[in-house]
PDB file as gemmi writes it, atoms N, CA and C in Angstrom:
CRYST1    1.000    1.000    1.000  90.00  90.00  90.00 P 1                      
ATOM      1  N   MET A   1      35.205-251.151  35.149  1.00  0.00           N  
ATOM      2  CA  MET A   1      34.756-249.375  35.185  1.00  0.00           C  
ATOM      3  C   MET A   1      33.075-249.387  34.218  1.00  0.00           C  
ATOM      4  N   SER A   2      32.373-248.478  34.667  1.00  0.00           N  
ATOM      5  CA  SER A   2      30.738-248.188  34.861  1.00  0.00           C  
ATOM      6  C   SER A   2      31.312-247.803  33.279  1.00  0.00           C  
ATOM      7  N   LYS A   3      29.404-247.237  32.264  1.00  0.00           N  
ATOM      8  CA  LYS A   3      29.530-246.297  31.155  1.00  0.00           C  
ATOM      9  C   LYS A   3      29.604-245.357  31.894  1.00  0.00           C  
ATOM     10  N   VAL A   4      29.394-244.648  32.948  1.00  0.00           N  
ATOM     11  CA  VAL A   4      29.317-243.374  32.821  1.00  0.00           C  
ATOM     12  C   VAL A   4      31.296-242.886  33.275  1.00  0.00           C  
ATOM     13  N   SER A   5      31.363-243.863  33.473  1.00  0.00           N  
ATOM     14  CA  SER A   5      33.389-243.487  33.963  1.00  0.00           C  
ATOM     15  C   SER A   5      33.816-243.593  32.938  1.00  0.00           C  
ATOM     16  N   ALA A   6      33.723-244.585  32.200  1.00  0.00           N  
ATOM     17  CA  ALA A   6      34.264-244.730  30.746  1.00  0.00           C  
ATOM     18  C   ALA A   6      33.968-243.575  29.916  1.00  0.00           C  
ATOM     19  N   ILE A   7      33.442-243.027  29.911  1.00  0.00           N  
ATOM     20  CA  ILE A   7      32.568-241.516  29.100  1.00  0.00           C  
ATOM     21  C   ILE A   7      33.238-240.411  29.446  1.00  0.00           C  
ATOM     22  N   ILE A   8      33.572-240.040  31.132  1.00  0.00           N  
ATOM     23  CA  ILE A   8      34.166-239.678  31.201  1.00  0.00           C  
ATOM     24  C   ILE A   8      35.769-239.224  31.283  1.00  0.00           C  
ATOM     25  N   CYS A   9      35.705-240.197  31.003  1.00  0.00           N  
ATOM     26  CA  CYS A   9      37.453-240.985  31.330  1.00  0.00           C  
ATOM     27  C   CYS A   9      38.003-240.039  29.822  1.00  0.00           C  
ATOM     28  N   ILE A  10      37.412-241.020  28.937  1.00  0.00           N  
ATOM     29  CA  ILE A  10      37.704-240.521  26.962  1.00  0.00           C  
ATOM     30  C   ILE A  10      37.047-238.856  26.724  1.00  0.00           C  
ATOM     31  N   THR A  11      36.073-238.840  27.337  1.00  0.00           N  
ATOM     32  CA  THR A  11      36.054-237.564  27.274  1.00  0.00           C  
ATOM     33  C   THR A  11      37.140-236.403  27.540  1.00  0.00           C  
ATOM     34  N   LEU A  12      37.035-236.382  28.688  1.00  0.00           N  
ATOM     35  CA  LEU A  12      38.254-235.612  29.689  1.00  0.00           C  
ATOM     36  C   LEU A  12      39.760-235.724  29.135  1.00  0.00           C  
ATOM     37  N   ILE A  13      40.036-237.185  28.031  1.00  0.00           N  
ATOM     38  CA  ILE A  13      40.972-236.856  27.428  1.00  0.00           C  
ATOM     39  C   ILE A  13      40.320-236.327  26.129  1.00  0.00           C  
ATOM     40  N   ALA A  14      39.727-236.439  25.781  1.00  0.00           N  
ATOM     41  CA  ALA A  14      39.752-235.731  24.208  1.00  0.00           C  
ATOM     42  C   ALA A  14      39.708-234.148  24.647  1.00  0.00           C  
ATOM     43  N   SER A  15      38.829-233.987  25.151  1.00  0.00           N  
ATOM     44  CA  SER A  15      38.512-232.593  25.317  1.00  0.00           C  
ATOM     45  C   SER A  15      39.980-231.306  25.600  1.00  0.00           C  
ATOM     46  N   MET A  16      40.565-232.220  26.348  1.00  0.00           N  
ATOM     47  CA  MET A  16      41.784-231.777  27.064  1.00  0.00           C  
ATOM     48  C   MET A  16      42.992-231.385  26.139  1.00  0.00           C  
ATOM     49  N   ALA A  17      42.889-232.632  25.033  1.00  0.00           N  
ATOM     50  CA  ALA A  17      43.760-232.334  24.027  1.00  0.00           C  
ATOM     51  C   ALA A  17      43.579-231.389  22.743  1.00  0.00           C  
ATOM     52  N   ILE A  18      42.007-231.136  22.834  1.00  0.00           N  
ATOM     53  CA  ILE A  18      41.779-229.791  22.385  1.00  0.00           C  
ATOM     54  C   ILE A  18      41.873-228.608  22.462  1.00  0.00           C  
ATOM     55  N   GLN A  19      41.777-228.272  23.918  1.00  0.00           N  
ATOM     56  CA  GLN A  19      41.355-227.232  24.732  1.00  0.00           C  
ATOM     57  C   GLN A  19      42.196-227.330  25.826  1.00  0.00           C  
ATOM     58  N   PRO A  20      43.963-226.722  26.077  1.00  0.00           N  
ATOM     59  CA  PRO A  20      44.343-227.060  27.187  1.00  0.00           C  
ATOM     60  C   PRO A  20      43.915-225.641  28.317  1.00  0.00           C  
ATOM     61  N   SER A  21      43.732-226.567  29.486  1.00  0.00           N  
ATOM     62  CA  SER A  21      43.117-225.371  30.325  1.00  0.00           C  
ATOM     63  C   SER A  21      44.329-224.507  31.502  1.00  0.00           C  
ATOM     64  N   GLU A  22      44.235-223.051  31.937  1.00  0.00           N  
ATOM     65  CA  GLU A  22      45.437-223.196  32.852  1.00  0.00           C  
ATOM     66  C   GLU A  22      44.937-223.599  34.232  1.00  0.00           C  
ATOM     67  N   ALA A  23      43.202-223.607  34.217  1.00  0.00           N  
ATOM     68  CA  ALA A  23      42.840-223.574  35.436  1.00  0.00           C  
ATOM     69  C   ALA A  23      42.800-224.720  35.984  1.00  0.00           C  
ATOM     70  N   GLY A  24      42.975-226.184  35.386  1.00  0.00           N  
ATOM     71  CA  GLY A  24      43.812-227.788  35.969  1.00  0.00           C  
ATOM     72  C   GLY A  24      42.630-228.485  35.911  1.00  0.00           C  
ATOM     73  N   VAL A  25      43.148-229.596  35.947  1.00  0.00           N  
ATOM     74  CA  VAL A  25      42.106-230.719  34.720  1.00  0.00           C  
ATOM     75  C   VAL A  25      40.559-230.560  36.145  1.00  0.00           C  
ATOM     76  N   GLY A  26      40.963-230.206  38.012  1.00  0.00           N  
ATOM     77  CA  GLY A  26      39.889-230.368  38.465  1.00  0.00           C  
ATOM     78  C   GLY A  26      39.023-229.862  38.410  1.00  0.00           C  
ATOM     79  N   HIS A  27      38.820-229.022  37.421  1.00  0.00           N  
ATOM     80  CA  HIS A  27      37.399-227.979  36.951  1.00  0.00           C  
ATOM     81  C   HIS A  27      37.257-229.056  35.835  1.00  0.00           C  
ATOM     82  N   TRP A  28      38.004-229.736  35.294  1.00  0.00           N  
ATOM     83  CA  TRP A  28      37.357-230.329  33.785  1.00  0.00           C  
ATOM     84  C   TRP A  28      36.628-231.897  34.405  1.00  0.00           C  
ATOM     85  N   ILE A  29      36.947-232.151  35.703  1.00  0.00           N  
ATOM     86  CA  ILE A  29      36.193-232.807  36.008  1.00  0.00           C  
ATOM     87  C   ILE A  29      34.964-233.017  36.710  1.00  0.00           C  
ATOM     88  N   ALA A  30      35.245-231.830  37.819  1.00  0.00           N  
ATOM     89  CA  ALA A  30      34.406-231.526  38.403  1.00  0.00           C  
ATOM     90  C   ALA A  30      32.969-230.981  37.019  1.00  0.00           C  
ATOM     91  N   GLY A  31      33.037-230.652  36.023  1.00  0.00           N  
ATOM     92  CA  GLY A  31      31.959-229.986  35.410  1.00  0.00           C  
ATOM     93  C   GLY A  31      31.365-231.454  34.782  1.00  0.00           C  
ATOM     94  N   ALA A  32      32.625-232.067  34.223  1.00  0.00           N  
ATOM     95  CA  ALA A  32      32.399-233.314  33.514  1.00  0.00           C  
ATOM     96  C   ALA A  32      30.943-234.468  34.008  1.00  0.00           C  
ATOM     97  N   ALA A  33      31.613-234.167  35.673  1.00  0.00           N  
ATOM     98  CA  ALA A  33      30.415-235.126  36.914  1.00  0.00           C  
ATOM     99  C   ALA A  33      29.131-234.636  36.632  1.00  0.00           C  
ATOM    100  N   VAL A  34      29.291-233.158  37.077  1.00  0.00           N  
ATOM    101  CA  VAL A  34      27.458-232.541  36.371  1.00  0.00           C  
ATOM    102  C   VAL A  34      26.984-232.772  35.386  1.00  0.00           C  
ATOM    103  N   GLY A  35      27.330-232.541  34.216  1.00  0.00           N  
ATOM    104  CA  GLY A  35      26.959-233.144  32.969  1.00  0.00           C  
ATOM    105  C   GLY A  35      26.733-234.366  32.903  1.00  0.00           C  
ATOM    106  N   VAL A  36      27.654-235.377  33.012  1.00  0.00           N  
ATOM    107  CA  VAL A  36      26.314-236.820  33.256  1.00  0.00           C  
ATOM    108  C   VAL A  36      25.731-237.022  34.319  1.00  0.00           C  
ATOM    109  N   THR A  37      26.037-236.940  34.847  1.00  0.00           N  
ATOM    110  CA  THR A  37      24.905-236.377  36.277  1.00  0.00           C  
ATOM    111  C   THR A  37      23.688-236.060  35.619  1.00  0.00           C  
ATOM    112  N   ALA A  38      23.999-234.849  35.129  1.00  0.00           N  
ATOM    113  CA  ALA A  38      22.190-233.914  35.374  1.00  0.00           C  
ATOM    114  C   ALA A  38      21.708-235.212  33.833  1.00  0.00           C  
ATOM    115  N   VAL A  39      22.026-235.956  32.776  1.00  0.00           N  
ATOM    116  CA  VAL A  39      21.778-235.851  31.954  1.00  0.00           C  
ATOM    117  C   VAL A  39      21.656-237.545  32.672  1.00  0.00           C  
ATOM    118  N   ALA A  40      21.752-238.480  33.737  1.00  0.00           N  
ATOM    119  CA  ALA A  40      22.028-239.577  34.068  1.00  0.00           C  
ATOM    120  C   ALA A  40      20.659-239.336  34.555  1.00  0.00           C  
ATOM    121  N   PHE A  41      20.094-238.267  35.526  1.00  0.00           N  
ATOM    122  CA  PHE A  41      19.132-237.582  36.840  1.00  0.00           C  
ATOM    123  C   PHE A  41      18.261-237.087  35.871  1.00  0.00           C  
ATOM    124  N   ALA A  42      18.440-236.004  35.203  1.00  0.00           N  
ATOM    125  CA  ALA A  42      17.680-235.294  35.385  1.00  0.00           C  
ATOM    126  C   ALA A  42      16.619-236.006  34.297  1.00  0.00           C  
ATOM    127  N   PRO A  43      15.557-236.563  33.441  1.00  0.00           N  
ATOM    128  CA  PRO A  43      14.843-237.100  33.191  1.00  0.00           C  
ATOM    129  C   PRO A  43      14.202-237.527  34.185  1.00  0.00           C  
ATOM    130  N   ALA A  44      14.789-237.900  34.889  1.00  0.00           N  
ATOM    131  CA  ALA A  44      13.620-238.547  36.009  1.00  0.00           C  
ATOM    132  C   ALA A  44      13.064-237.603  37.511  1.00  0.00           C  
ATOM    133  N   ALA A  45      14.298-236.632  37.315  1.00  0.00           N  
ATOM    134  CA  ALA A  45      13.747-235.285  38.273  1.00  0.00           C  
ATOM    135  C   ALA A  45      12.668-234.925  37.472  1.00  0.00           C  
ATOM    136  N   LEU A  46      12.598-234.516  35.950  1.00  0.00           N  
ATOM    137  CA  LEU A  46      11.489-234.201  35.751  1.00  0.00           C  
ATOM    138  C   LEU A  46       9.779-235.012  35.633  1.00  0.00           C  
ATOM    139  N   GLY A  47      10.369-236.235  35.828  1.00  0.00           N  
ATOM    140  CA  GLY A  47       8.951-237.453  35.240  1.00  0.00           C  
ATOM    141  C   GLY A  47       8.918-238.028  34.267  1.00  0.00           C  
ATOM    142  N   PHE A  48       9.846-238.062  34.112  1.00  0.00           N  
ATOM    143  CA  PHE A  48       9.451-239.221  33.171  1.00  0.00           C  
ATOM    144  C   PHE A  48      10.530-240.721  33.120  1.00  0.00           C  
ATOM    145  N   GLY A  49       9.550-241.287  32.921  1.00  0.00           N  
ATOM    146  CA  GLY A  49      10.755-242.717  33.384  1.00  0.00           C  
ATOM    147  C   GLY A  49       9.840-244.245  32.951  1.00  0.00           C  
ATOM    148  N   ALA A  50      10.231-244.739  33.247  1.00  0.00           N  
ATOM    149  CA  ALA A  50      10.113-246.233  32.453  1.00  0.00           C  
ATOM    150  C   ALA A  50       8.401-246.774  32.020  1.00  0.00           C  
ATOM    151  N   LEU A  51       8.367-246.275  33.174  1.00  0.00           N  
ATOM    152  CA  LEU A  51       6.525-246.613  33.115  1.00  0.00           C  
ATOM    153  C   LEU A  51       5.394-246.015  32.645  1.00  0.00           C  
ATOM    154  N   GLY A  52       6.533-244.473  32.145  1.00  0.00           N  
ATOM    155  CA  GLY A  52       5.512-243.328  31.135  1.00  0.00           C  
ATOM    156  C   GLY A  52       6.427-241.570  31.431  1.00  0.00           C  
ATOM    157  N   ILE A  53       5.182-240.337  31.693  1.00  0.00           N  
ATOM    158  CA  ILE A  53       5.211-239.874  32.138  1.00  0.00           C  
ATOM    159  C   ILE A  53       4.464-239.185  33.575  1.00  0.00           C  
ATOM    160  N   ALA A  54       5.147-239.049  34.218  1.00  0.00           N  
ATOM    161  CA  ALA A  54       4.299-239.107  36.102  1.00  0.00           C  
ATOM    162  C   ALA A  54       3.248-237.909  35.484  1.00  0.00           C  
ATOM    163  N   SER A  55       2.759-238.273  36.380  1.00  0.00           N  
ATOM    164  CA  SER A  55       0.953-237.552  36.486  1.00  0.00           C  
ATOM    165  C   SER A  55       1.178-236.259  37.484  1.00  0.00           C  
ATOM    166  N   GLY A  56       0.944-234.998  36.683  1.00  0.00           N  
ATOM    167  CA  GLY A  56       1.211-234.315  37.604  1.00  0.00           C  
ATOM    168  C   GLY A  56       3.093-233.441  37.886  1.00  0.00           C  
ATOM    169  N   SER A  57       3.558-234.161  36.979  1.00  0.00           N  
ATOM    170  CA  SER A  57       4.818-233.556  36.888  1.00  0.00           C  
ATOM    171  C   SER A  57       5.348-232.539  35.843  1.00  0.00           C  
ATOM    172  N   ILE A  58       6.698-231.893  35.686  1.00  0.00           N  
ATOM    173  CA  ILE A  58       6.895-231.069  34.849  1.00  0.00           C  
ATOM    174  C   ILE A  58       7.297-231.463  33.540  1.00  0.00           C  
ATOM    175  N   GLY A  59       7.428-232.748  33.521  1.00  0.00           N  
ATOM    176  CA  GLY A  59       7.026-233.636  32.287  1.00  0.00           C  
ATOM    177  C   GLY A  59       5.861-233.439  31.713  1.00  0.00           C  
ATOM    178  N   ALA A  60       5.135-233.833  32.814  1.00  0.00           N  
ATOM    179  CA  ALA A  60       3.479-233.867  32.096  1.00  0.00           C  
ATOM    180  C   ALA A  60       2.883-232.286  31.332  1.00  0.00           C  
ATOM    181  N   GLY A  61       3.807-231.494  32.147  1.00  0.00           N  
ATOM    182  CA  GLY A  61       3.280-229.878  31.691  1.00  0.00           C  
ATOM    183  C   GLY A  61       3.934-229.891  30.350  1.00  0.00           C  
ATOM    184  N   MET A  62       5.402-230.254  30.183  1.00  0.00           N  
ATOM    185  CA  MET A  62       5.670-230.146  28.869  1.00  0.00           C  
ATOM    186  C   MET A  62       5.116-230.826  28.278  1.00  0.00           C  
ATOM    187  N   MET A  63       4.585-232.436  28.222  1.00  0.00           N  
ATOM    188  CA  MET A  63       4.009-232.671  27.077  1.00  0.00           C  
ATOM    189  C   MET A  63       2.471-232.444  26.885  1.00  0.00           C  
ATOM    190  N   SER A  64       1.932-231.235  27.782  1.00  0.00           N  
ATOM    191  CA  SER A  64       0.751-230.938  27.398  1.00  0.00           C  
ATOM    192  C   SER A  64       0.629-229.633  26.578  1.00  0.00           C  
ATOM    193  N   ALA A  65       1.689-229.287  27.031  1.00  0.00           N  
ATOM    194  CA  ALA A  65       2.235-227.506  26.864  1.00  0.00           C  
ATOM    195  C   ALA A  65       2.636-227.910  24.767  1.00  0.00           C  
ATOM    196  N   SER A  66       3.372-228.660  24.593  1.00  0.00           N  
ATOM    197  CA  SER A  66       4.044-229.527  23.449  1.00  0.00           C  
ATOM    198  C   SER A  66       2.371-230.041  22.753  1.00  0.00           C  
ATOM    199  N   ALA A  67       2.142-231.038  23.397  1.00  0.00           N  
ATOM    200  CA  ALA A  67       0.663-231.660  21.959  1.00  0.00           C  
ATOM    201  C   ALA A  67      -0.442-230.208  22.038  1.00  0.00           C  
ATOM    202  N   ILE A  68      -0.450-229.193  22.755  1.00  0.00           N  
ATOM    203  CA  ILE A  68      -1.444-227.978  22.278  1.00  0.00           C  
ATOM    204  C   ILE A  68      -0.747-227.455  21.363  1.00  0.00           C  
ATOM    205  N   ALA A  69       0.838-227.227  21.219  1.00  0.00           N  
ATOM    206  CA  ALA A  69       1.170-226.260  20.571  1.00  0.00           C  
ATOM    207  C   ALA A  69       1.576-226.861  19.112  1.00  0.00           C  
ATOM    208  N   SER A  70       1.302-228.423  18.516  1.00  0.00           N  
ATOM    209  CA  SER A  70       1.488-228.633  17.633  1.00  0.00           C  
ATOM    210  C   SER A  70       0.460-229.179  17.402  1.00  0.00           C  
ATOM    211  N   GLY A  71      -0.596-229.226  17.649  1.00  0.00           N  
ATOM    212  CA  GLY A  71      -2.098-229.261  17.367  1.00  0.00           C  
ATOM    213  C   GLY A  71      -2.636-229.889  17.649  1.00  0.00           C  
ATOM    214  N   GLY A  72      -1.729-231.076  19.016  1.00  0.00           N  
ATOM    215  CA  GLY A  72      -2.737-232.403  19.417  1.00  0.00           C  
ATOM    216  C   GLY A  72      -1.929-233.811  19.855  1.00  0.00           C  
ATOM    217  N   GLY A  73      -0.856-233.969  19.270  1.00  0.00           N  
ATOM    218  CA  GLY A  73       0.613-234.899  19.397  1.00  0.00           C  
ATOM    219  C   GLY A  73       1.517-234.029  19.566  1.00  0.00           C  
ATOM    220  N   VAL A  74       2.714-235.092  19.956  1.00  0.00           N  
ATOM    221  CA  VAL A  74       4.092-234.725  21.276  1.00  0.00           C  
ATOM    222  C   VAL A  74       4.879-235.076  19.314  1.00  0.00           C  
ATOM    223  N   ALA A  75       5.932-234.216  19.196  1.00  0.00           N  
ATOM    224  CA  ALA A  75       6.597-234.506  17.982  1.00  0.00           C  
ATOM    225  C   ALA A  75       7.753-234.824  18.263  1.00  0.00           C  
ATOM    226  N   ALA A  76       7.879-236.397  17.319  1.00  0.00           N  
ATOM    227  CA  ALA A  76       8.717-237.230  17.127  1.00  0.00           C  
ATOM    228  C   ALA A  76       9.934-236.254  17.263  1.00  0.00           C  
ATOM    229  N   GLY A  77      11.018-236.760  18.119  1.00  0.00           N  
ATOM    230  CA  GLY A  77      12.569-235.985  17.980  1.00  0.00           C  
ATOM    231  C   GLY A  77      12.553-234.445  18.861  1.00  0.00           C  
ATOM    232  N   GLY A  78      11.156-234.742  19.481  1.00  0.00           N  
ATOM    233  CA  GLY A  78      11.076-233.090  20.247  1.00  0.00           C  
ATOM    234  C   GLY A  78      12.229-233.685  21.315  1.00  0.00           C  
ATOM    235  N   ILE A  79      11.988-232.663  22.366  1.00  0.00           N  
ATOM    236  CA  ILE A  79      12.794-232.552  23.861  1.00  0.00           C  
ATOM    237  C   ILE A  79      11.499-233.471  24.394  1.00  0.00           C  
ATOM    238  N   VAL A  80      10.374-233.339  24.763  1.00  0.00           N  
ATOM    239  CA  VAL A  80      10.025-233.837  25.117  1.00  0.00           C  
ATOM    240  C   VAL A  80       9.291-236.063  24.789  1.00  0.00           C  
ATOM    241  N   ALA A  81       9.758-235.891  23.529  1.00  0.00           N  
ATOM    242  CA  ALA A  81       9.876-237.219  23.283  1.00  0.00           C  
ATOM    243  C   ALA A  81      11.053-238.165  23.172  1.00  0.00           C  
ATOM    244  N   THR A  82      12.443-237.220  23.345  1.00  0.00           N  
ATOM    245  CA  THR A  82      13.828-237.205  23.250  1.00  0.00           C  
ATOM    246  C   THR A  82      14.244-237.815  25.142  1.00  0.00           C  
ATOM    247  N   MET A  83      13.222-236.661  26.190  1.00  0.00           N  
ATOM    248  CA  MET A  83      12.895-237.456  27.348  1.00  0.00           C  
ATOM    249  C   MET A  83      12.481-238.368  28.158  1.00  0.00           C  
ATOM    250  N   GLN A  84      11.587-238.543  27.234  1.00  0.00           N  
ATOM    251  CA  GLN A  84      11.107-239.960  27.861  1.00  0.00           C  
ATOM    252  C   GLN A  84      11.888-240.689  27.122  1.00  0.00           C  
ATOM    253  N   SER A  85      12.203-240.794  26.045  1.00  0.00           N  
ATOM    254  CA  SER A  85      13.198-241.846  24.919  1.00  0.00           C  
ATOM    255  C   SER A  85      14.482-242.241  26.608  1.00  0.00           C  
ATOM    256  N   ILE A  86      15.552-241.217  26.861  1.00  0.00           N  
ATOM    257  CA  ILE A  86      15.879-241.771  28.027  1.00  0.00           C  
ATOM    258  C   ILE A  86      15.385-242.020  29.320  1.00  0.00           C  
ATOM    259  N   GLY A  87      14.141-241.253  29.336  1.00  0.00           N  
ATOM    260  CA  GLY A  87      13.633-242.409  30.460  1.00  0.00           C  
ATOM    261  C   GLY A  87      13.568-243.412  31.024  1.00  0.00           C  
ATOM    262  N   VAL A  88      13.144-243.785  29.333  1.00  0.00           N  
ATOM    263  CA  VAL A  88      12.932-245.598  29.435  1.00  0.00           C  
ATOM    264  C   VAL A  88      13.814-246.016  29.430  1.00  0.00           C  
ATOM    265  N   ALA A  89      15.239-245.786  28.405  1.00  0.00           N  
ATOM    266  CA  ALA A  89      16.237-246.672  28.066  1.00  0.00           C  
ATOM    267  C   ALA A  89      17.389-246.080  28.702  1.00  0.00           C  
ATOM    268  N   GLY A  90      17.276-244.674  29.066  1.00  0.00           N  
ATOM    269  CA  GLY A  90      18.557-244.189  29.392  1.00  0.00           C  
ATOM    270  C   GLY A  90      19.418-243.587  28.010  1.00  0.00           C  
ATOM    271  N   ALA A  91      20.331-243.366  28.155  1.00  0.00           N  
ATOM    272  CA  ALA A  91      21.145-242.197  27.862  1.00  0.00           C  
ATOM    273  C   ALA A  91      22.072-242.660  26.877  1.00  0.00           C  
ATOM    274  N   SER A  92      22.688-242.517  25.324  1.00  0.00           N  
ATOM    275  CA  SER A  92      23.715-243.184  25.011  1.00  0.00           C  
ATOM    276  C   SER A  92      25.125-242.798  25.099  1.00  0.00           C  
ATOM    277  N   TYR A  93      25.338-243.364  24.744  1.00  0.00           N  
ATOM    278  CA  TYR A  93      27.290-242.914  24.976  1.00  0.00           C  
ATOM    279  C   TYR A  93      27.723-241.742  24.641  1.00  0.00           C  
ATOM    280  N   GLY A  94      27.010-241.581  23.653  1.00  0.00           N  
ATOM    281  CA  GLY A  94      27.241-240.486  22.882  1.00  0.00           C  
ATOM    282  C   GLY A  94      26.614-239.051  23.893  1.00  0.00           C  
ATOM    283  N   ALA A  95      25.605-238.923  24.057  1.00  0.00           N  
ATOM    284  CA  ALA A  95      24.823-237.947  25.362  1.00  0.00           C  
ATOM    285  C   ALA A  95      25.353-237.640  26.698  1.00  0.00           C  
ATOM    286  N   TYR A  96      26.192-238.803  26.377  1.00  0.00           N  
ATOM    287  CA  TYR A  96      26.722-238.706  28.153  1.00  0.00           C  
ATOM    288  C   TYR A  96      27.917-238.109  27.492  1.00  0.00           C  
ATOM    289  N   ALA A  97      29.052-238.413  26.503  1.00  0.00           N  
ATOM    290  CA  ALA A  97      30.245-237.735  26.166  1.00  0.00           C  
ATOM    291  C   ALA A  97      30.232-236.497  25.592  1.00  0.00           C  
ATOM    292  N   ALA A  98      28.956-235.979  25.043  1.00  0.00           N  
ATOM    293  CA  ALA A  98      27.957-234.959  24.910  1.00  0.00           C  
ATOM    294  C   ALA A  98      28.461-233.889  26.740  1.00  0.00           C  
ATOM    295  N   ALA A  99      27.981-234.272  27.491  1.00  0.00           N  
ATOM    296  CA  ALA A  99      27.105-233.894  28.709  1.00  0.00           C  
ATOM    297  C   ALA A  99      28.463-233.366  29.247  1.00  0.00           C  
ATOM    298  N   ALA A 100      29.365-234.406  29.195  1.00  0.00           N  
ATOM    299  CA  ALA A 100      30.966-234.961  29.872  1.00  0.00           C  
ATOM    300  C   ALA A 100      31.307-233.314  29.636  1.00  0.00           C  
ATOM    301  N   ALA A 101      31.990-233.290  28.009  1.00  0.00           N  
ATOM    302  CA  ALA A 101      32.366-232.285  27.308  1.00  0.00           C  
ATOM    303  C   ALA A 101      31.960-230.758  27.649  1.00  0.00           C  
ATOM    304  N   ALA A 102      30.595-230.515  26.924  1.00  0.00           N  
ATOM    305  CA  ALA A 102      29.788-229.278  28.085  1.00  0.00           C  
ATOM    306  C   ALA A 102      30.049-229.135  29.389  1.00  0.00           C  
ATOM    307  N   GLY A 103      29.809-230.256  30.411  1.00  0.00           N  
ATOM    308  CA  GLY A 103      29.994-229.605  31.803  1.00  0.00           C  
ATOM    309  C   GLY A 103      31.457-229.090  31.781  1.00  0.00           C  
ATOM    310  N   GLY A 104      32.453-229.871  31.197  1.00  0.00           N  
ATOM    311  CA  GLY A 104      33.554-230.035  31.978  1.00  0.00           C  
ATOM    312  C   GLY A 104      34.253-228.079  31.166  1.00  0.00           C  
ATOM    313  N   ALA A 105      33.768-227.736  29.948  1.00  0.00           N  
ATOM    314  CA  ALA A 105      34.040-226.673  29.619  1.00  0.00           C  
ATOM    315  C   ALA A 105      33.307-225.772  29.666  1.00  0.00           C  
ATOM    316  N   ALA A 106      32.094-225.697  30.412  1.00  0.00           N  
ATOM    317  CA  ALA A 106      31.618-224.677  30.777  1.00  0.00           C  
ATOM    318  C   ALA A 106      32.028-224.331  32.456  1.00  0.00           C  
ATOM    319  N   VAL A 107      32.142-225.776  33.130  1.00  0.00           N  
ATOM    320  CA  VAL A 107      33.115-224.515  34.541  1.00  0.00           C  
ATOM    321  C   VAL A 107      34.442-224.432  34.366  1.00  0.00           C  
ATOM    322  N   ASP A 108      34.852-224.842  32.965  1.00  0.00           N  
ATOM    323  CA  ASP A 108      36.407-224.517  32.772  1.00  0.00           C  
ATOM    324  C   ASP A 108      36.126-222.255  32.772  1.00  0.00           C  
ATOM    325  N   TYR A 109      35.437-222.530  31.867  1.00  0.00           N  
ATOM    326  CA  TYR A 109      34.839-220.935  31.123  1.00  0.00           C  
ATOM    327  C   TYR A 109      34.362-219.859  32.308  1.00  0.00           C  
ATOM    328  N   PHE A 110      33.480-220.530  33.022  1.00  0.00           N  
ATOM    329  CA  PHE A 110      33.046-219.306  33.980  1.00  0.00           C  
ATOM    330  C   PHE A 110      33.916-219.485  35.964  1.00  0.00           C  
ATOM    331  N   THR A 111      35.290-220.743  35.429  1.00  0.00           N  
ATOM    332  CA  THR A 111      35.847-220.484  36.570  1.00  0.00           C  
ATOM    333  C   THR A 111      37.306-219.702  36.370  1.00  0.00           C  
ATOM    334  N   LYS A 112      36.834-218.612  35.298  1.00  0.00           N  
ATOM    335  CA  LYS A 112      38.490-218.415  34.572  1.00  0.00           C  
ATOM    336  C   LYS A 112      38.221-216.646  35.000  1.00  0.00           C  
TER     337      LYS A 112                                                      
END                                                                             
């Protein structure tokens, strides 16, 4: 079982036990899949990668705006630094679990 599959399974079990839904498990599964997919692919789609931020990408624009706003540097722990960290090393189990739970809850909420 892959890291992402394990996170989806654990998150679904935990979130369904906490807040059962009349809409059914299918909405939670779909939302969890969307959340995990977003965490896995959004950084690369925005230009954050293992070799740095791609020139001319949305990530480069974010980095430029962040540097200008903070007087010349990019703040550690900010969104740009976090996205670059995910682009280089991948997300943690906690990030995948949070994304799965948020995705499942969002789809369940908006489909009622």
